[in-house]
CSV table of C-alpha atoms and ligand atoms in Angstrom, one decimal:
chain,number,residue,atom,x,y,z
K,99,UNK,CA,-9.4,142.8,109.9
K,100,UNK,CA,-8.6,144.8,113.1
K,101,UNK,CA,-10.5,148.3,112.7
K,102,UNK,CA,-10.8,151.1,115.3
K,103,UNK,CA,-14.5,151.0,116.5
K,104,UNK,CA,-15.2,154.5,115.6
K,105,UNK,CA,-14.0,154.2,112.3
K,106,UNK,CA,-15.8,151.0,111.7
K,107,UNK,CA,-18.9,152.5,112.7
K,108,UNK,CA,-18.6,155.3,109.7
K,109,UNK,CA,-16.2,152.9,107.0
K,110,UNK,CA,-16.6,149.3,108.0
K,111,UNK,CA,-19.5,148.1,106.1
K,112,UNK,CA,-18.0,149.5,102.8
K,113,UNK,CA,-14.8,148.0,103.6
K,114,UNK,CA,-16.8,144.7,104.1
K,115,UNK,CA,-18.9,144.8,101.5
K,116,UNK,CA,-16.0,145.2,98.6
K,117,UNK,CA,-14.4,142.1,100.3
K,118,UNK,CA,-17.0,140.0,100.1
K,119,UNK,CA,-17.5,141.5,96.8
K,120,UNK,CA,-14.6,139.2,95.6
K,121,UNK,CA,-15.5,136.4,97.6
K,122,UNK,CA,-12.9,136.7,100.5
K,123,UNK,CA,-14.0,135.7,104.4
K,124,UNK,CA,-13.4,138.9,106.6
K,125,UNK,CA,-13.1,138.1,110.6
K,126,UNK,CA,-13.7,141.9,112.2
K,127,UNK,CA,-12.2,142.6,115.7
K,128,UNK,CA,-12.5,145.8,116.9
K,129,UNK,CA,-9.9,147.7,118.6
K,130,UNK,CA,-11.1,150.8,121.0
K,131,UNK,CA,-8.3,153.1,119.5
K,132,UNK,CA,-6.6,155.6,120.8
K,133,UNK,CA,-2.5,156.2,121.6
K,134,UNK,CA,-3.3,155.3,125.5
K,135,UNK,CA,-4.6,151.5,123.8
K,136,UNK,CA,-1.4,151.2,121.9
K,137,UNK,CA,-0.3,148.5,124.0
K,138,UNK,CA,1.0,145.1,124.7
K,139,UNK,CA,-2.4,144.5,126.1
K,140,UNK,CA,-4.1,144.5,123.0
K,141,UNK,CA,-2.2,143.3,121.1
K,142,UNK,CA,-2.8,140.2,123.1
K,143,UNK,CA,-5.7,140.6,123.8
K,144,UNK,CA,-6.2,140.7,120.0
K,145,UNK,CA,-4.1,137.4,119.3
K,146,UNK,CA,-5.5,135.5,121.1
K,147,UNK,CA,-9.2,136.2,119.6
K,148,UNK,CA,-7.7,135.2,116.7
K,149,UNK,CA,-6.4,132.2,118.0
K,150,UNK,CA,-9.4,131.3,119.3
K,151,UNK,CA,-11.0,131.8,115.9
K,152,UNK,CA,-8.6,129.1,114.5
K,153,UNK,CA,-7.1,132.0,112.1
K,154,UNK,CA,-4.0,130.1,110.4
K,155,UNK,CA,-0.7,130.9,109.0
K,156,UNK,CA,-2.4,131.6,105.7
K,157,UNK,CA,-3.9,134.5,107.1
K,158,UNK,CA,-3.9,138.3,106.1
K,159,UNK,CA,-4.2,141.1,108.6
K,160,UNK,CA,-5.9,143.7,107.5
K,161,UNK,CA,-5.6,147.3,109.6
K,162,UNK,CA,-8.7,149.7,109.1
K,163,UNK,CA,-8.0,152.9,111.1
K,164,UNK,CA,-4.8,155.5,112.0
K,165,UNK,CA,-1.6,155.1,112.9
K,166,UNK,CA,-2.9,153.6,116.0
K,167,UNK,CA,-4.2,150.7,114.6
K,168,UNK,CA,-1.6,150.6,112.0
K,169,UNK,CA,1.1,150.3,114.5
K,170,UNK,CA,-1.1,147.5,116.6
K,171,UNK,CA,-2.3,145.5,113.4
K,172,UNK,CA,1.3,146.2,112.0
K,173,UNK,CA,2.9,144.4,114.9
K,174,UNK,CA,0.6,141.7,115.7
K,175,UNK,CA,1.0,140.7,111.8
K,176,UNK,CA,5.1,140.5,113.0
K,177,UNK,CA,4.8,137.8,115.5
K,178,UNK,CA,1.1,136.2,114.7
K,179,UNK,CA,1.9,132.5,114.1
K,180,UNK,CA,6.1,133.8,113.7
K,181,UNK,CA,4.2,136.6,111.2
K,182,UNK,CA,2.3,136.2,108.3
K,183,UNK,CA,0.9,139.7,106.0
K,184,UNK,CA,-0.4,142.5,106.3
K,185,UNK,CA,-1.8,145.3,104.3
K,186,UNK,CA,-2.7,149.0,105.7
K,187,UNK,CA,-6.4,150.4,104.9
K,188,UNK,CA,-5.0,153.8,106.5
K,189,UNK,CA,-7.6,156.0,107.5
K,190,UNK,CA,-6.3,159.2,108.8
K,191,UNK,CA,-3.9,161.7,106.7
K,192,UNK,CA,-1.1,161.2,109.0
K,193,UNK,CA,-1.3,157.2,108.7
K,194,UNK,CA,-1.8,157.0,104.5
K,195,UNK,CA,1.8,159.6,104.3
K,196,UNK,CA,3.6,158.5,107.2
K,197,UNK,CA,2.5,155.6,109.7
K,198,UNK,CA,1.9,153.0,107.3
K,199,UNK,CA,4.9,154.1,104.9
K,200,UNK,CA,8.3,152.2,106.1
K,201,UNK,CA,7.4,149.3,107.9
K,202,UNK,CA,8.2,150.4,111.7
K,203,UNK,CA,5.0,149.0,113.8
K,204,UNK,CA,5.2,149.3,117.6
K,205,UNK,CA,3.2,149.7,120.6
K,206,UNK,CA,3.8,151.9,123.6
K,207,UNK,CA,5.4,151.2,126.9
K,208,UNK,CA,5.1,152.8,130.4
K,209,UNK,CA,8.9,153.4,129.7
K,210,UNK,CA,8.0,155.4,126.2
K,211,UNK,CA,6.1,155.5,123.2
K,212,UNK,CA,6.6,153.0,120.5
K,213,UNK,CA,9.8,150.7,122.3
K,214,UNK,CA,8.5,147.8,121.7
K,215,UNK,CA,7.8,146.4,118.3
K,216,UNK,CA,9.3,145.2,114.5
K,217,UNK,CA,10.1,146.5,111.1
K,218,UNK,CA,7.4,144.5,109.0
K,219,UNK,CA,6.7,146.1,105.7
K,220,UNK,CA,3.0,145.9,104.3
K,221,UNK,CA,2.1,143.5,101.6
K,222,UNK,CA,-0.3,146.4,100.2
K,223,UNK,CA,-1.2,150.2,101.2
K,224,UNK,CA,-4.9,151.4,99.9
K,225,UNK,CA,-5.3,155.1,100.7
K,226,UNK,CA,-8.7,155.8,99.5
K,227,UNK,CA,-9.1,159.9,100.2
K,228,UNK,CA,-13.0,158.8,100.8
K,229,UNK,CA,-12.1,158.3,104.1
K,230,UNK,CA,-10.3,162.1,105.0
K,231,UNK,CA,-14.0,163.1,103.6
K,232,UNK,CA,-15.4,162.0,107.9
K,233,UNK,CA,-12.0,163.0,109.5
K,234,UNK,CA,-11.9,166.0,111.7
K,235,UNK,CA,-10.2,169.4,110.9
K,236,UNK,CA,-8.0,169.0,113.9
K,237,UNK,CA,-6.6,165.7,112.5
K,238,UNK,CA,-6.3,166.7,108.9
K,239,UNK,CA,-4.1,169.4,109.8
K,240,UNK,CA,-1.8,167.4,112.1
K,241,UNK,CA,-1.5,165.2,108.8
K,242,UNK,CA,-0.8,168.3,106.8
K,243,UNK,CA,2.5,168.4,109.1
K,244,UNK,CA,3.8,165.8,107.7
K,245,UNK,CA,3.2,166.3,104.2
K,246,UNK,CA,4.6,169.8,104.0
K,247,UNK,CA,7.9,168.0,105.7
K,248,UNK,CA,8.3,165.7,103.0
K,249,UNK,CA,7.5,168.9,101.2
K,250,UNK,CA,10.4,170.2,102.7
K,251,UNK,CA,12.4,167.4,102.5
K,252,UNK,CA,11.7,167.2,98.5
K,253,UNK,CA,12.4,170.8,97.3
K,254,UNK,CA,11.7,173.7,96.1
K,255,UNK,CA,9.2,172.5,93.1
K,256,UNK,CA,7.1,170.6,95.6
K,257,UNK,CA,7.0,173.0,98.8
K,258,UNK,CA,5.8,175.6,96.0
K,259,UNK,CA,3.2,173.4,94.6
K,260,UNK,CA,1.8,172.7,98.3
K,261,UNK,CA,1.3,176.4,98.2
K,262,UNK,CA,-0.7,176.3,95.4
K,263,UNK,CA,-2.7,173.1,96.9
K,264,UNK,CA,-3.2,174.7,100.4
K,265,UNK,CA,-6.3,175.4,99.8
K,266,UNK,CA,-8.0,172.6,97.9
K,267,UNK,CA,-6.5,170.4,100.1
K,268,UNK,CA,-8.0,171.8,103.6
K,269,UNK,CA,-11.4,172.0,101.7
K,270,UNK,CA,-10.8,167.8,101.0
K,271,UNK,CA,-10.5,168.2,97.3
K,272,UNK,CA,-10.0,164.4,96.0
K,273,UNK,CA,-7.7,165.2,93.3
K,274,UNK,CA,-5.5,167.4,95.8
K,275,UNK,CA,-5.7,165.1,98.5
K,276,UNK,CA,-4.5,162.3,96.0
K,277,UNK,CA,-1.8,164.2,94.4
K,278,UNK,CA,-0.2,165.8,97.9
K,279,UNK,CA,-0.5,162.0,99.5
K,280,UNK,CA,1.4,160.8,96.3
K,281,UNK,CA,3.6,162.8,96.6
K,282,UNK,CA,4.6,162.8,100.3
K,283,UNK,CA,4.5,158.7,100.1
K,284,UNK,CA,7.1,159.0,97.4
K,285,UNK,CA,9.2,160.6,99.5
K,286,UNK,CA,8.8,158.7,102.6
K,287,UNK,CA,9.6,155.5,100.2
K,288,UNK,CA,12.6,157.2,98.8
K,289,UNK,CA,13.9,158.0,101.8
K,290,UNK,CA,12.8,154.4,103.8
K,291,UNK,CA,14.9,152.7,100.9
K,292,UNK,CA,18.2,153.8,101.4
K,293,UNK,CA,17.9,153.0,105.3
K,294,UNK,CA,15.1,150.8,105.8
K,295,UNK,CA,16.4,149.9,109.3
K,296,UNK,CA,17.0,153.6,110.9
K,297,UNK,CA,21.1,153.9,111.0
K,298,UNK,CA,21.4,156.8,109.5
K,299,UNK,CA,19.9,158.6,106.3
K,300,UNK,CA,16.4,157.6,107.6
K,301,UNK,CA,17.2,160.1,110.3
K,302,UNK,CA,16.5,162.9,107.5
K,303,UNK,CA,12.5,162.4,108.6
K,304,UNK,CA,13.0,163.6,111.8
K,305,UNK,CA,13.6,167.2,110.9
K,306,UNK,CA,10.8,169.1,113.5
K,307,UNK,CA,10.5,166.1,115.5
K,308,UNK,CA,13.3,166.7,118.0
K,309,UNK,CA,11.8,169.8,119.5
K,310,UNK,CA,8.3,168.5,118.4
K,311,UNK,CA,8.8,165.5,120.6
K,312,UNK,CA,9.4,167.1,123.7
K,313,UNK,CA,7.0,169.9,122.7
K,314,UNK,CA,3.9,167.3,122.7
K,315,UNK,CA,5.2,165.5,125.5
K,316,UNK,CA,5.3,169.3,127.3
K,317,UNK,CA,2.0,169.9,126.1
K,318,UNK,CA,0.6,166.4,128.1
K,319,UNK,CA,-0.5,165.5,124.8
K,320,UNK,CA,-2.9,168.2,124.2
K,321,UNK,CA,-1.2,169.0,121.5
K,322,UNK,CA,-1.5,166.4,117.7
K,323,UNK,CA,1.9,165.3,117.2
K,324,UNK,CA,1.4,167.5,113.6
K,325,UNK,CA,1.2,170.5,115.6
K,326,UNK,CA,4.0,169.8,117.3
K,327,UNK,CA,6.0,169.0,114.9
K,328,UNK,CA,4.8,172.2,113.2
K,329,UNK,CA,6.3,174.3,115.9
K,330,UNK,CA,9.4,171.9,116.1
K,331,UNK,CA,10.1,172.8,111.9
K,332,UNK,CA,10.0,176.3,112.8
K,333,UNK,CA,12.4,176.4,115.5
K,334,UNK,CA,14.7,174.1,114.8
K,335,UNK,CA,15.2,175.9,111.4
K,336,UNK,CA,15.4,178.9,113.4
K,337,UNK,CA,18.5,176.9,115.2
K,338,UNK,CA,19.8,175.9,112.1
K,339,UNK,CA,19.9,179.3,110.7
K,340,UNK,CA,21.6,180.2,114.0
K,341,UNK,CA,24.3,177.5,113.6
K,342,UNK,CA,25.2,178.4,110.0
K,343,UNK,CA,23.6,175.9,108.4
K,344,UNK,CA,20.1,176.9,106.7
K,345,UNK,CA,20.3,179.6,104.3
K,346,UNK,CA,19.1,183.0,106.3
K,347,UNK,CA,15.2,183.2,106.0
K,348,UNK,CA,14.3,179.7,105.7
K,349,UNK,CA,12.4,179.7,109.0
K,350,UNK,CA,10.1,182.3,107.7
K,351,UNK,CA,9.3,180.3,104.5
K,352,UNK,CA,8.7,177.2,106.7
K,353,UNK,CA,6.9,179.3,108.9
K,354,UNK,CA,4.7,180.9,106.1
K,355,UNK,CA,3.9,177.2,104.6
K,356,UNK,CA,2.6,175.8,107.9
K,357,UNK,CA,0.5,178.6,108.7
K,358,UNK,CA,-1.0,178.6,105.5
K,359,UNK,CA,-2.4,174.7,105.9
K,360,UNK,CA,-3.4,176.6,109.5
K,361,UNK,CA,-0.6,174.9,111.7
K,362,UNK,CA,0.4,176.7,114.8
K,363,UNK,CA,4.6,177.9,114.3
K,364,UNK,CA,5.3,179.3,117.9
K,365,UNK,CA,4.9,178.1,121.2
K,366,UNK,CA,1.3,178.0,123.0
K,367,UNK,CA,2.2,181.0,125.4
K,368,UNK,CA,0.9,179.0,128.6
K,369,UNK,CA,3.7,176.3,127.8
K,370,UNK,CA,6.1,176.1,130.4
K,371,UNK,CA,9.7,176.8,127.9
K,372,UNK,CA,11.4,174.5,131.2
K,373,UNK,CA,9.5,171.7,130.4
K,374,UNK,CA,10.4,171.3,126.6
K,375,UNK,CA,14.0,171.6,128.3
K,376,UNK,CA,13.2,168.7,130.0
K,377,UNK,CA,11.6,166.5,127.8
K,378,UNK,CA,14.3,167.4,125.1
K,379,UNK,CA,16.6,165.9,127.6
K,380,UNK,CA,14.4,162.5,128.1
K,381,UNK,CA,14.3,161.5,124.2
K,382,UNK,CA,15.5,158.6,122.7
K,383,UNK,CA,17.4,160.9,119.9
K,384,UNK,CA,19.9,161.8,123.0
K,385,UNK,CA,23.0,160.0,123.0
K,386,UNK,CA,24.9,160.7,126.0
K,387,UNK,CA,23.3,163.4,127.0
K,388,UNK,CA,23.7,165.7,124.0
K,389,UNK,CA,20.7,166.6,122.3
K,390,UNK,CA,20.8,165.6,118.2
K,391,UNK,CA,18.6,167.2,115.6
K,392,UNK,CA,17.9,166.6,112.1
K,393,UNK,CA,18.2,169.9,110.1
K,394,UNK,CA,17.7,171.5,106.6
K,395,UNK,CA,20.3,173.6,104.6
K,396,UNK,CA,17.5,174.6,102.1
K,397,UNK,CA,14.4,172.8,100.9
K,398,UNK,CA,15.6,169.8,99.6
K,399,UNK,CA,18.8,169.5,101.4
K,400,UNK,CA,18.9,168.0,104.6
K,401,UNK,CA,22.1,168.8,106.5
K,402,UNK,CA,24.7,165.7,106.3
K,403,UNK,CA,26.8,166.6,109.7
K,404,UNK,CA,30.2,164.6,110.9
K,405,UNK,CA,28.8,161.7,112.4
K,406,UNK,CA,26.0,161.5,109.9
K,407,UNK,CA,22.8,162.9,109.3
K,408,UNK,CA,21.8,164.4,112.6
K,409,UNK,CA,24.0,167.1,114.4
K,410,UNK,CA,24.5,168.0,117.7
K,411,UNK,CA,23.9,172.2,118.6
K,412,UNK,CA,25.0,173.7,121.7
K,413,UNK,CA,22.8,173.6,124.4
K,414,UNK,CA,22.6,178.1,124.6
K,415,UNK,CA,21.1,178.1,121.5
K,416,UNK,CA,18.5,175.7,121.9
K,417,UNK,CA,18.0,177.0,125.4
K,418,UNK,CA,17.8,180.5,123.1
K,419,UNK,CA,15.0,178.9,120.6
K,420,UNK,CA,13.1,178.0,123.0
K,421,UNK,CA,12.8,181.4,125.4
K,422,UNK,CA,14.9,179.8,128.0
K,423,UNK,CA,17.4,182.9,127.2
N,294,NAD,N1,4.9,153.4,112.2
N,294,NAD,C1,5.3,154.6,111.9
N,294,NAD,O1,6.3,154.8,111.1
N,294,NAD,C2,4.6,155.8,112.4
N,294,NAD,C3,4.8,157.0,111.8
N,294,NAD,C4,4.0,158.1,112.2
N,294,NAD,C5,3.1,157.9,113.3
N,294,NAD,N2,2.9,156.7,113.8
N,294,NAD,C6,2.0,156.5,114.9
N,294,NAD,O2,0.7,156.9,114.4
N,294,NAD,C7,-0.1,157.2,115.6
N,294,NAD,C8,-0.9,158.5,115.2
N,294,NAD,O3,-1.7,158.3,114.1
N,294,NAD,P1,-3.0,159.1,113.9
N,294,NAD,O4,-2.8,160.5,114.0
N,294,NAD,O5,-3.6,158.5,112.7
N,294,NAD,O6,-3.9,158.7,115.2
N,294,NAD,P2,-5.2,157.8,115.5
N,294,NAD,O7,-5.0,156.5,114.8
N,294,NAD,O8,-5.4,157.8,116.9
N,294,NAD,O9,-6.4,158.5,114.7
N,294,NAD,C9,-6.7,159.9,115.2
N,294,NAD,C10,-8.2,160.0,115.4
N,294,NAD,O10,-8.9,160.0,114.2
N,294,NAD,C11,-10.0,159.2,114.2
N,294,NAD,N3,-10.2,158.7,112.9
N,294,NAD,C12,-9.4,157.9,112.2
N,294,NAD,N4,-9.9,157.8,110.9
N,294,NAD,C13,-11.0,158.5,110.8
N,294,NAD,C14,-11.9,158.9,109.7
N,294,NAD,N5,-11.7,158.4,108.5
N,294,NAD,N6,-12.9,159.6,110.0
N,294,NAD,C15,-13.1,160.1,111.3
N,294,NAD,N7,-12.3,159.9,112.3
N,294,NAD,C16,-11.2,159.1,112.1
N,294,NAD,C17,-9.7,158.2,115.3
N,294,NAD,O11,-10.8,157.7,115.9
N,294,NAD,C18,-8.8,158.9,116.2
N,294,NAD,O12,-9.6,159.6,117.2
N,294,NAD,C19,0.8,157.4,116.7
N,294,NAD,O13,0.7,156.3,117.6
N,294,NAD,C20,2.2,157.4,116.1
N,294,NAD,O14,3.2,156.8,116.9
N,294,NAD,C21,3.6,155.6,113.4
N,295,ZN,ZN1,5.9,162.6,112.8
């Protein structure tokens, strides 16, 4: 089992316990966590702990923490011994709905974040909402981003019921929890099906993460990527409506969702609008220079453009959106 420290600290012996409950040998190494440890280093530096403790081909790995340590385990399952299983015990909101759903696993690079890595799917994902009960407000909101996009993503029905679930859900209600992860990893899974290897439909997940991409990056990471991606629903629905292709007031509904699970929808006023620029213009979404985003016509309709599922949109109205006039 590779588990964060800090999480093993507050969920490892439980974890441990139920294994041994059914009679199966757990190996623990602990990984320091955090995106900065996402790396090649570990990774190795994992492996070869393993190696060392003579763990075979007829190995499981077993990743207890976030998407961190999702990604890491994830990967080092890919390649260990030419790859043997894994299964995800995701820890944080934004790794039960969305890091362990789909099979990417990567590590980060001093050339970017997540360039090198595999598509290995998990043999198993537990989400046991037990967990959220220790997580921090911060990080159950950035989480909350990505549920209300699959929200978004789904419909009508669903973006109305997350209304209703607002609440409950910021207050940790089990059943809540349960039914809003559900439902968000239903989506993800419907989604990851039809494109499993990222050509095209799969970029339909990506609405907010154009703008909330370079908005993080802008932010030195002082921003959660759910906050950022927050910010990036709102305005680039505020670009589609520009561009003809959300139905007029769909911003403000996206807007009035977010805020309600208490997710910031405009740009932090000491953020440098020149920076986003720039960073919008260093993503891997750009091809040949021409930035692409993935839009919504309504809830439950992404935007299917001429060349697929992402559009281009001019660069004065994103300079516009984001209060580069
Ligand atoms: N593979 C994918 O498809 C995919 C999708 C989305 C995100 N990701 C990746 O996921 C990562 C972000 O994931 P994250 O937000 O979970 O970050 P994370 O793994 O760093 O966890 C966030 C923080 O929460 C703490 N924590 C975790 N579980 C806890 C718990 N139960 N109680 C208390 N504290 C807890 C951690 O110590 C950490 O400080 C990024 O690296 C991103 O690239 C991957
Ligand atoms: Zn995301």
């Amino acid at each position: 089992m590779v588990a964060e420290e800090a999480v093993h600290h507050l969920h490892g012996a439980s974890v441990e316990a139920a294994f041994s409950e059914y009679g199966l040998e757990v190996a623990t190494l602990l990984f320091g966590g955090g995106e900065e440890r996402k790396t090649r280093t570990q990774k190795r530096r994992l492996e070869d702990e393993m190696l060392r403790q003579g763990l075979g081909r007829d190995s499981v790995v077993i990743a207890l923490g976030g998407g961190v340590t999702c990604d890491v385990a994830g990967f080092l399952a890919a390649t260990y011994e030419r790859g043997v299983p894994w299964v995800a015990l995701p820890t944080t909101l934004l790794a039960m709905v969305d890091a362990s759903v789909g099979g990417k696993v990567a590590v980060n690079t001093a050339h970017g974040k997540n360039l090198i890595g595999a598509f290995h799917q998990p043999s198993r994902v537990h989400c046991d909402t037990g967990f959220l009960q220790t997580l921090p407000d911060r990080e159950l909101r950035s989480g909350l981003a990505e549920v209300a996009k699959a929200a978004f993503l789904e419909g009508e029905v669903r973006t109305a019921r997350l209304r209703e679930l607002a609440r409950p859900v910021q207050d940790r209600d089990g059943s809540a929890l349960a039914e809003t992860i559900e439902a968000a990893v239903r989506l993800k899974a419907r989604v990851v099906e039809q494109d499993e290897e990222d050509r095209d439909y799969r970029h339909v997940l990506n609405f907010g993460h154009t703008l909330g991409h370079a908005i993080e990056a802008a932010a030195d990471y002082t921003l959660r990527h759910g906050e950022a991606v927050a910010i990036g629903m709102v305005l680039e629905t505020q670009l589609a409506e520009q561009a003809g292709i959300a139905q007029k007031g769909l911003a403000r509904e996206v807007g009035r969702l977010l805020q309600k699970l208490g997710l910031p929808t405009l740009l932090p006023g000491d953020l440098d609008p020149g920076a986003v620029h720039a960073r919008l213009h260093a993503d891997k979404k750009v091809r040949e220079g021409r930035v692409r985003f993935a839009l919504l016509e309504r809830f439950g309709r992404p935007h299917k453009g001429p060349d697929g599922w992402s559009v281009e949109i001019g660069e004065p109205a994103v300079r516009n959106v984001i209060g580069l006039g």
